[in-house]
Amino acid sequence: MSLPGLPLLLQSIVSGILMGGVYSLVAIGLTLIFGVMKIINFAHGSFMMLGMFTTYWAFVLLGIDPYLSLLLSIPILFLLGLVVERVLISQVLDAPEHNQLLLTLGISLLIENFALFLWSPNFRTLDIGYLKKATTIGTVMVSFPKVIAFLFAFLLTGVLYYFLKYTDLGKAIRASSEEKEGALTVGINLRRIYYVAFGIGTACVGAAGSLAATFFYVNPHVGGIFVITAFVVVVLGGMGNFIGALVGGLLIGLAESVAAAFVPGQLKQFVIYFIFILVLLFKPEGLFGRSREE
Amino acid sequence: MRNNRERTLAWIGALAGGLFFLVLPRFIGGYFLHLVTMIFFFTYLGSAWNILGGYAGQFSFGHAAFFGIGAFTSTILQIHFGVNPWIGMFLGGTVGLLLGLFVGSLSFRYGLRGPYFALAMLAVAEMLRLLAVEWMAVKYPLGITIPLKGNSLLAFQFTTKVPYYYIAFAMMILVLYLTHAIERRRLGSYFLAIRENEGAADALGVNVFRYKLIAMAISAFLTAAGGTFYAQYYLMIEEESTFGTGVSIEVLLGPIIGGAGTVLGPFVGAAILELLSEGTRNLLKGYSGVHLMVYGAILIVVIIFLPKGILGGLQTAYRRLSRVW
């Protein structure tokens, strides 16, 4: 192991933070679903993969610009989330936790391998000129699509934050996540809240997929790469904690990218898992969470 | 009286089943022999998982960690130090057991429960996989091949599939009997108490931490020993098929579908999964992920309609019926 020079370190800090924006967006959907429904959604990565393929096919078949295809992937994934929640997830809301986990695992096995069946395991990338642009600031190279993805991730998070904070539906969602019985008492329709929240969660990850497709390869198993990281982010930020997920995403993106400068090959993932286990063991309520006594 | 009759029936059933599988290799060919061997093998692995996940209620999502440790330990010992694979199997099991105790004591001490424990186990398995990837990339980029030594029981290598069939069968019977024995003893009651209500079990004086660790140790040892069988059966190991998340999933699917916390659940689940996946593979040749798609669909159906698995569902139905009668 050799110490990387300053330029490399700066470069990894910048790329890490940019990548972290996408992790945040993936994690925000996951943490929203967990916060409201107390369900760990293993199928989250599959939904992201569907978002990526939406953007890919929209460009390849219809020539739609990848950023414009957000207008496709967000509603499609929102609707898909609604349906999956109504038909499947809502059946197990009172089941033991591990059965909920297994159901979402089943859903992800089904979706991913169906995608494999339809679209083959080939690695695909969007071949568009302007996506390959990059500018250099000092010694640091900044790639264009990553900056856009980062900004979009923040924009979408902002919109979502506003929605949850100031609209009636958003307030109802937050109320249900904080105090289920209380929400029921004041006449909030929990079933509706659940499927809307799940839909918003999948829409978020659909958007994250579209954005990631501009600089990452697309293939049926690609979701797994992001979703494991998203689990780490969610636990780090505190399960169900919105701002925690945002900050956690940036932190993990940074940690991963800086680790990659020090350790060879795939071992940067090792660092992520290590952080994950440490947080689970010693700070399960997350870095920013107040400890929840139940 | 009635209980006695049930027991006699169960023994007769077990003997008949045992005899059937003992003579089966005389009548079926290589491909089906492989299929049934895999049913035995996954029953074995599923039962090992079942002791921790089904009985003690500690839901592991990372049994690939133990499986891979077992496969790698015996293989490396065999190749580099000439250690006999049977001894390697025992040593691999022991290394798996130690890993289990280490991971278990950490996560149980810090109160990791339910999905959190499941995810922590997943992370452990993934960490080991990444280490294996890094280590193999330099030394064994194509996987580790075990050199051929011909047909010998001592070398745990055979030129035909029949001996593997019997070894897998023996392993399965052993672990099924072990599960049965645990279930009937105090140990099994402690496990169930912990699974059903940890706080209550603790209040009644069950040493929760200790019995969780015991379940973990048994489960880890057996799973790791299974890793050696896998290595000797294929005579080749690489990181994905030993430490991969797919292994963790396949190990737990059997007991979940057949019925977690029942002796025969893993067998029912493994049989259904293997037969169905072979069937769909034949039906849709050339599509690699099809059997996983079917697994996903079965998993969804079972979780929604039979949350306690097939045998669990049958048990409930039987109890209801016998109450009516």
XYZ file of C-alpha atoms in Angstrom:
619
model
C 0.000 0.000 0.000
C 1.341 3.395 -0.923
C 0.017 6.744 0.096
C -1.765 8.509 -2.729
C -0.661 12.021 -3.627
C -2.692 15.122 -2.958
C -4.163 15.453 -6.477
C -5.503 11.904 -6.338
C -6.948 12.498 -2.911
C -8.670 15.699 -4.048
C -9.994 13.866 -7.073
C -11.435 11.064 -4.954
C -13.041 13.527 -2.555
C -14.809 15.308 -5.409
C -15.940 12.123 -7.181
C -16.999 10.663 -3.867
C -19.254 13.561 -3.006
C -20.752 13.571 -6.504
C -21.461 9.831 -6.324
C -22.803 10.347 -2.830
C -25.618 12.486 -4.235
C -26.967 9.479 -6.115
C -26.554 7.238 -3.057
C -28.572 9.793 -1.097
C -31.401 9.690 -3.592
C -31.492 5.875 -3.523
C -31.341 5.873 0.259
C -34.052 8.503 0.690
C -36.599 6.259 -1.008
C -35.506 3.357 1.145
C -35.595 5.312 4.376
C -39.010 6.791 3.544
C -40.440 3.305 3.040
C -38.817 2.089 6.216
C -39.831 5.115 8.241
C -43.475 4.842 7.294
C -44.012 1.103 6.917
C -41.133 -0.363 8.962
C -40.292 -2.542 5.988
C -36.773 -3.184 4.755
C -37.252 -3.183 1.032
C -34.856 -5.632 -0.574
C -36.460 -4.997 -3.954
C -35.310 -1.384 -3.940
C -32.346 -2.170 -6.182
C -34.597 -3.888 -8.708
C -36.751 -0.786 -8.927
C -33.631 1.263 -9.511
C -32.574 -1.109 -12.274
C -36.001 -0.645 -13.892
C -35.485 3.119 -13.726
C -32.133 2.733 -15.455
C -33.602 0.545 -18.175
C -36.469 2.999 -18.677
C -33.951 5.695 -19.481
C -31.847 3.363 -21.597
C -34.724 2.134 -23.743
C -36.319 5.569 -23.958
C -33.127 6.773 -25.578
C -32.332 3.732 -27.713
C -35.849 3.108 -29.011
C -37.458 6.547 -28.949
C -34.461 8.857 -28.910
C -35.602 10.573 -25.737
C -32.907 12.530 -23.930
C -31.858 10.749 -20.707
C -32.681 13.772 -18.548
C -36.061 14.166 -20.202
C -36.755 10.494 -19.495
C -37.007 11.370 -15.811
C -40.534 12.412 -16.758
C -41.092 8.790 -17.765
C -39.220 6.886 -15.108
C -40.639 8.780 -12.130
C -44.333 8.176 -12.940
C -43.723 4.621 -14.185
C -41.881 3.623 -11.037
C -44.410 5.448 -8.884
C -47.246 3.445 -10.433
C -45.292 0.209 -10.214
C -44.624 0.911 -6.545
C -48.335 1.525 -5.917
C -49.286 -1.743 -7.561
C -46.599 -3.789 -5.805
C -47.630 -2.336 -2.461
C -51.347 -2.866 -2.972
C -51.087 -6.367 -4.381
C -48.174 -7.823 -2.412
C -46.633 -5.792 0.393
C -49.942 -4.818 1.983
C -50.580 -8.536 2.622
C -47.663 -8.851 5.016
C -47.801 -5.601 6.975
C -48.677 -7.531 10.128
C -46.426 -10.516 9.379
C -43.129 -11.132 11.212
C -40.309 -8.850 10.068
C -38.312 -11.603 8.424
C -41.287 -12.592 6.297
C -41.564 -8.999 5.064
C -37.888 -9.097 4.189
C -38.361 -12.409 2.370
C -41.314 -11.093 0.400
C -39.291 -8.167 -0.904
C -36.456 -10.597 -1.642
C -38.901 -12.689 -3.672
C -40.038 -9.606 -5.555
C -36.458 -8.660 -6.361
C -35.584 -12.187 -7.541
C -38.627 -12.110 -9.780
C -38.004 -8.648 -11.240
C -34.260 -9.015 -11.726
C -34.399 -12.379 -13.362
C -37.327 -11.413 -15.512
C -35.231 -8.458 -16.685
C -32.391 -10.897 -17.321
C -34.751 -13.028 -19.365
C -35.971 -10.056 -21.396
C -32.815 -8.027 -21.826
C -29.887 -10.475 -21.315
C -27.045 -9.870 -18.853
C -25.165 -7.624 -21.320
C -23.605 -4.468 -19.980
C -25.084 -1.483 -21.781
C -24.101 2.157 -21.694
C -25.736 5.239 -23.130
C -23.668 6.386 -26.072
C -24.330 10.111 -26.120
C -21.630 12.666 -26.837
C -22.445 15.253 -24.236
C -22.518 12.657 -21.453
C -18.814 12.074 -21.938
C -17.891 15.688 -21.319
C -15.722 16.605 -18.388
C -14.026 19.772 -17.246
C -10.874 20.108 -15.259
C -10.706 22.424 -12.287
C -7.105 22.643 -11.163
C -6.024 19.008 -11.107
C -9.495 17.667 -10.482
C -11.516 16.255 -13.340
C -15.248 16.712 -12.981
C -17.516 14.679 -15.217
C -20.566 16.434 -16.566
C -23.276 13.789 -15.971
C -22.133 13.222 -12.400
C -22.503 16.920 -11.603
C -25.965 16.984 -13.152
C -26.947 13.844 -11.252
C -25.698 15.372 -8.042
C -27.643 18.591 -8.587
C -30.777 16.724 -9.606
C -30.489 14.513 -6.553
C -30.438 17.604 -4.368
C -33.280 19.206 -6.259
C -35.472 16.120 -5.961
C -34.628 15.763 -2.304
C -35.613 19.396 -1.823
C -38.931 18.872 -3.586
C -39.612 15.807 -1.510
C -38.665 17.623 1.668
C -41.048 20.444 0.827
C -43.774 17.929 0.021
C -43.367 16.093 3.315
C -43.090 19.250 5.343
C -45.780 21.500 3.924
C -48.466 19.558 2.058
C -51.372 17.801 3.756
C -50.499 14.427 2.282
C -46.880 14.900 3.282
C -47.858 15.795 6.816
C -50.113 12.745 6.961
C -47.193 10.570 5.843
C -44.941 11.990 8.522
C -47.661 11.616 11.124
C -48.161 7.950 10.216
C -44.476 7.288 10.447
C -44.122 8.901 13.850
C -47.281 7.755 15.580
C -49.369 5.107 13.885
C -52.241 4.977 16.376
C -52.399 8.749 16.629
C -52.604 9.053 12.872
C -55.441 6.531 12.800
C -57.303 8.433 15.502
C -57.305 11.681 13.573
C -58.724 9.893 10.564
C -55.691 9.321 8.369
C -56.243 6.443 5.985
C -53.162 4.364 6.732
C -53.602 1.967 3.829
C -53.571 4.889 1.445
C -50.577 6.472 3.166
C -48.694 3.195 2.880
C -49.101 2.755 -0.810
C -48.469 6.387 -1.570
C -45.312 6.341 0.551
C -44.140 3.152 -1.119
C -44.857 4.673 -4.514
C -42.886 7.801 -3.663
C -40.032 5.630 -2.426
C -39.888 3.696 -5.690
C -40.293 6.903 -7.711
C -37.221 8.308 -5.916
C -35.163 5.279 -6.743
C -36.501 5.352 -10.302
C -35.198 8.888 -10.621
C -31.909 7.800 -9.097
C -31.794 5.039 -11.714
C -32.363 7.443 -14.589
C -29.627 9.730 -13.303
C -27.196 6.892 -12.681
C -27.787 5.520 -16.177
C -26.108 8.621 -17.595
C -22.708 7.579 -16.244
C -23.022 3.975 -15.071
C -23.521 0.752 -17.030
C -27.000 -0.739 -17.165
C -27.638 -4.435 -16.598
C -30.267 -6.505 -14.745
C -28.114 -6.988 -11.645
C -26.836 -3.421 -11.386
C -29.344 -2.512 -8.662
C -27.612 -4.770 -6.168
C -24.497 -2.606 -6.266
C -26.421 0.483 -5.263
C -28.915 -1.038 -2.885
C -26.382 -2.602 -0.523
C -24.691 0.781 -0.306
C -28.104 2.345 0.255
C -28.744 0.004 3.192
C -25.507 1.191 4.724
C -26.492 4.817 4.129
C -29.916 4.291 5.664
C -28.537 2.625 8.762
C -25.815 5.261 9.054
C -28.296 8.113 8.793
C -30.757 6.436 11.122
C -33.545 4.221 9.779
C -36.371 6.486 8.666
C -34.339 9.670 9.035
C -34.643 11.806 5.927
C -31.830 14.293 6.455
C -29.717 11.462 7.821
C -30.048 9.645 4.515
C -28.971 12.740 2.612
C -25.880 13.335 4.725
C -25.196 9.606 5.046
C -25.206 9.252 1.264
C -22.557 11.927 0.881
C -20.484 10.423 3.702
C -20.587 6.919 2.244
C -19.820 8.202 -1.243
C -16.837 10.010 0.206
C -15.693 7.046 2.321
C -15.944 4.672 -0.617
C -14.082 6.902 -3.006
C -11.302 7.801 -0.580
C -10.982 4.143 0.429
C -10.594 3.271 -3.249
C -7.521 5.510 -3.357
C -5.882 3.516 -0.557
C -6.911 -0.098 -1.070
C -6.795 -2.204 -4.227
C -9.702 -3.308 -6.393
C -13.018 -4.179 -4.841
C -11.790 -3.830 -1.287
C -13.359 -0.365 -1.091
C -16.660 -2.225 -0.715
C -15.080 -4.031 2.202
C -14.632 -0.702 3.958
C -18.329 0.080 3.414
C -19.450 -3.223 4.935
C -17.088 -2.709 7.809
C -18.615 0.701 8.553
C -22.036 -0.920 8.234
C -21.313 -3.573 10.857
C -19.740 -1.054 13.206
C -22.795 1.209 12.983
C -25.180 -1.725 13.432
C -23.332 -2.863 16.525
C -22.461 0.356 18.251
C -24.813 3.029 16.950
C -27.887 1.231 15.573
C -30.006 4.380 15.812
C -27.677 6.004 13.280
C -25.267 8.888 13.495
C -27.988 11.494 13.799
C -30.718 9.428 15.415
C -31.987 9.895 18.880
C -32.138 6.463 20.401
C -35.652 5.207 20.080
C -36.832 3.368 23.150
C -39.697 1.123 22.236
C -52.308 -44.820 22.629
C -52.913 -42.609 19.671
C -49.533 -40.986 20.139
C -47.897 -44.420 20.026
C -49.618 -45.266 16.799
C -48.490 -41.996 15.266
C -44.929 -42.722 16.296
C -45.009 -46.205 14.812
C -46.394 -44.780 11.599
C -43.671 -42.145 11.523
C -40.964 -44.787 11.980
C -42.434 -46.969 9.250
C -42.614 -43.959 6.965
C -39.015 -42.993 7.689
C -37.788 -46.565 7.103
C -39.721 -46.893 3.871
C -38.381 -43.551 2.663
C -34.848 -44.515 3.664
C -35.059 -47.854 1.867
C -36.492 -46.181 -1.209
C -33.581 -43.752 -1.457
C -31.050 -46.508 -0.677
C -32.056 -48.598 -3.678
C -32.887 -45.640 -5.935
C -29.412 -45.363 -7.583
C -29.962 -48.821 -9.110
C -32.820 -47.466 -11.169
C -31.907 -43.938 -12.186
C -29.161 -42.557 -14.358
C -26.509 -39.890 -13.955
C -28.654 -36.811 -14.447
C -31.401 -37.803 -12.026
C -28.821 -39.063 -9.601
C -27.296 -35.602 -9.607
C -30.728 -34.075 -9.080
C -31.543 -36.245 -6.065
C -28.030 -35.715 -4.669
C -28.636 -31.984 -4.840
C -31.987 -32.407 -3.057
C -30.169 -34.255 -0.251
C -27.414 -31.697 -0.156
C -29.729 -28.701 0.001
C -31.839 -30.482 2.617
C -28.638 -30.823 4.617
C -27.725 -27.133 4.214
C -31.300 -26.003 4.786
C -31.493 -28.061 7.979
C -28.260 -26.537 9.207
C -29.741 -23.077 8.606
C -33.017 -24.225 10.139
C -31.436 -24.901 13.533
C -30.416 -21.256 13.851
C -33.073 -19.570 11.707
C -36.085 -21.856 12.068
C -35.765 -23.092 15.654
C -33.812 -20.396 17.476
C -35.405 -17.670 15.324
C -32.126 -15.928 14.440
C -32.634 -15.171 10.816
C -29.299 -15.383 9.002
C -28.994 -13.881 5.552
C -25.332 -14.737 5.228
C -24.798 -18.454 5.648
C -22.592 -18.287 2.577
C -19.916 -17.034 5.004
C -19.797 -20.457 6.692
C -20.286 -22.401 3.495
C -17.415 -20.606 1.800
C -15.117 -20.855 4.827
C -15.659 -24.609 4.877
C -15.060 -25.052 1.166
C -11.951 -22.879 1.160
C -10.441 -24.292 4.373
C -10.542 -27.932 3.316
C -9.470 -27.154 -0.253
C -6.500 -25.002 0.717
C -5.383 -27.459 3.382
C -5.616 -30.258 0.858
C -3.715 -28.490 -1.907
C -0.989 -26.820 0.110
C -0.528 -29.172 3.051
C -1.870 -32.463 1.730
C -4.490 -32.686 4.453
C -7.047 -35.410 3.832
C -10.405 -33.833 2.821
C -12.313 -35.747 5.494
C -10.090 -34.198 8.128
C -10.359 -30.955 6.161
C -14.123 -31.221 6.413
C -13.888 -31.423 10.181
C -11.325 -28.605 10.349
C -13.394 -26.467 7.960
C -16.412 -27.063 10.159
C -14.373 -25.999 13.151
C -13.196 -22.800 11.463
C -16.828 -22.111 10.505
C -17.859 -22.733 14.099
C -15.242 -20.284 15.376
C -16.387 -17.683 12.873
C -19.958 -18.305 13.997
C -19.015 -17.840 17.637
C -17.162 -14.629 16.816
C -19.914 -13.082 14.712
C -22.600 -14.442 17.018
C -21.098 -13.202 20.243
C -20.671 -9.730 18.763
C -24.144 -9.436 17.301
C -25.996 -11.144 20.153
C -24.061 -9.208 22.777
C -25.051 -5.951 21.120
C -28.639 -7.055 20.722
C -28.893 -7.270 16.929
C -32.310 -8.694 16.193
C -34.510 -9.626 13.279
C -33.656 -7.879 10.025
C -30.629 -6.162 11.571
C -29.016 -9.479 12.383
C -29.954 -10.698 8.899
C -28.252 -7.700 7.267
C -25.186 -7.954 9.495
C -24.743 -11.596 8.442
C -25.131 -10.567 4.820
C -22.383 -8.001 5.310
C -20.073 -10.590 6.902
C -20.519 -12.970 3.985
C -19.922 -10.169 1.492
C -16.765 -9.080 3.309
C -15.384 -12.606 3.109
C -16.336 -12.803 -0.553
C -14.446 -9.589 -1.302
C -11.386 -10.881 0.542
C -11.590 -14.100 -1.470
C -11.923 -12.107 -4.705
C -8.811 -10.080 -3.918
C -6.792 -13.088 -2.839
C -7.868 -15.253 -5.780
C -7.346 -12.533 -8.383
C -3.602 -12.909 -7.979
C -3.172 -16.600 -7.242
C -6.180 -18.370 -8.764
C -7.951 -16.154 -11.300
C -9.845 -19.157 -12.691
C -10.832 -20.687 -9.374
C -9.088 -23.367 -7.339
C -9.067 -26.823 -8.907
C -8.601 -29.856 -6.701
C -6.199 -32.302 -8.404
C -7.695 -35.613 -9.438
C -6.744 -38.607 -7.348
C -9.039 -41.237 -8.818
C -11.754 -43.252 -7.191
C -11.313 -43.557 -3.479
C -13.409 -43.085 -0.389
C -10.353 -41.988 1.587
C -9.579 -39.183 -0.890
C -13.272 -38.128 -0.977
C -13.145 -38.345 -4.784
C -15.080 -40.601 -7.060
C -15.334 -41.141 -10.773
C -19.040 -41.937 -10.593
C -21.833 -40.013 -8.892
C -23.187 -42.908 -6.830
C -20.802 -42.574 -3.846
C -21.531 -38.823 -3.638
C -25.196 -39.697 -3.597
C -24.742 -41.948 -0.583
C -22.501 -39.490 1.233
C -25.042 -36.688 0.740
C -27.769 -39.077 1.844
C -25.863 -39.963 5.015
C -25.177 -36.299 5.757
C -28.845 -35.487 5.314
C -30.033 -38.331 7.560
C -27.508 -37.296 10.180
C -28.641 -33.688 10.274
C -32.342 -34.588 10.126
C -31.840 -36.913 13.079
C -29.901 -34.194 14.887
C -32.723 -31.711 14.316
C -35.237 -34.272 15.554
C -33.131 -34.923 18.655
C -32.748 -31.219 19.400
C -36.454 -30.667 18.936
C -37.328 -33.344 21.506
C -34.837 -32.202 24.099
C -34.615 -29.276 26.465
C -32.277 -27.505 24.035
C -35.037 -27.371 21.438
C -37.484 -25.928 23.943
C -34.989 -23.211 24.827
C -34.566 -22.400 21.143
C -38.317 -22.146 20.639
C -38.723 -20.004 23.740
C -36.096 -17.594 22.425
C -37.729 -17.509 19.004
C -41.234 -16.920 20.293
C -40.453 -14.337 22.960
C -36.915 -13.465 23.864
C -37.837 -11.236 26.777
C -40.093 -13.873 28.319
C -37.462 -16.586 27.831
C -34.912 -14.388 29.558
C -37.307 -13.645 32.424
C -37.873 -17.391 32.905
C -34.161 -17.906 33.347
C -33.125 -19.136 29.901
C -29.606 -17.924 29.184
C -30.604 -16.337 25.876
C -27.116 -15.305 24.831
C -25.682 -18.764 25.466
C -28.389 -20.688 23.649
C -28.315 -18.376 20.652
C -24.575 -19.004 20.458
C -25.098 -22.764 20.700
C -27.591 -22.649 17.831
C -25.130 -20.530 15.851
C -22.244 -22.916 16.550
C -24.141 -26.030 15.445
C -25.503 -24.299 12.372
C -22.139 -22.810 11.365
C -20.229 -26.080 11.837
C -22.689 -28.081 9.728
C -22.874 -25.454 6.978
C -19.088 -25.207 6.745
C -18.766 -28.999 6.585
C -21.259 -28.852 3.717
C -18.860 -26.505 1.945
C -16.290 -29.312 1.820
C -18.797 -31.684 0.244
C -19.486 -29.066 -2.403
C -15.763 -28.624 -3.118
C -15.208 -32.384 -3.413
C -18.289 -32.853 -5.560
C -17.318 -30.276 -8.165
C -13.547 -30.441 -7.494
C -13.432 -26.727 -8.221
C -14.296 -23.702 -6.130
C -14.443 -19.995 -6.818
C -15.695 -17.140 -4.697
C -19.144 -16.462 -6.168
C -20.529 -19.988 -5.838
C -19.259 -20.314 -2.269
C -19.347 -16.881 -0.612
C -21.929 -15.272 -2.942
C -25.253 -13.872 -1.750
C -26.953 -16.402 -4.028
C -25.696 -19.202 -1.769
C -27.103 -17.514 1.327
C -30.458 -17.199 -0.399
C -30.539 -20.746 -1.718
C -29.668 -22.153 1.696
C -32.595 -20.460 3.419
C -35.196 -20.825 0.653
C -35.645 -24.563 1.289
C -36.603 -24.337 4.956
C -38.661 -21.177 4.393
C -40.724 -22.775 1.648
C -40.942 -26.212 3.250
C -41.539 -24.890 6.747
C -38.964 -23.279 9.034
C -38.774 -24.831 12.473
C -39.930 -28.261 11.322
C -37.686 -31.311 10.875
C -38.779 -32.211 7.370
C -39.452 -28.671 6.130
C -35.997 -28.293 4.539
C -36.469 -31.573 2.657
C -39.886 -30.603 1.301
C -38.572 -27.179 0.297
C -35.385 -28.482 -1.297
C -37.281 -31.137 -3.247
C -39.805 -28.629 -4.603
C -37.151 -26.063 -5.491
C -34.774 -28.486 -7.184
C -37.487 -30.240 -9.182
C -39.114 -26.976 -10.254
C -35.853 -25.302 -11.172
C -34.767 -28.324 -13.236
C -38.167 -28.381 -14.893
C -38.059 -24.728 -15.873
C -34.434 -25.012 -16.967
C -35.447 -27.735 -19.389
C -38.478 -25.823 -20.524
C -36.640 -22.570 -21.171
C -33.169 -23.607 -22.197
C -30.554 -20.927 -22.577
C -31.986 -18.424 -20.128
C -29.705 -18.479 -17.141
C -31.838 -16.742 -14.534
C -35.120 -18.529 -15.120
C -34.917 -20.822 -12.103
C -34.278 -17.805 -9.858
C -37.353 -16.140 -11.317
C -39.350 -19.224 -10.344
C -37.792 -19.181 -6.860
C -38.894 -15.563 -6.511
C -42.442 -16.381 -7.563
C -42.678 -19.369 -5.192
C -41.242 -17.299 -2.378
C -43.863 -14.580 -2.915
C -46.708 -17.097 -3.019
C -45.499 -18.993 0.054
C -44.909 -15.865 2.156
C -48.355 -14.500 1.365
C -50.431 -17.663 1.501
C -48.392 -20.025 3.689
C -46.358 -17.769 5.990
C -45.181 -20.782 7.999
C -44.159 -22.739 4.926
C -45.817 -25.789 3.437
C -45.398 -28.091 6.437
C -46.266 -25.290 8.855
C -49.460 -24.694 6.886
C -50.256 -28.410 6.841
C -49.706 -28.600 10.597
C -52.151 -25.758 11.205
C -54.696 -27.327 8.889
C -54.254 -30.721 10.577
C -54.748 -29.219 14.031
C -57.898 -27.479 12.894
C -59.220 -30.673 11.372
C -58.472 -32.780 14.429
C -60.275 -30.249 16.599
C -63.357 -30.571 14.426
C -63.294 -34.364 14.590
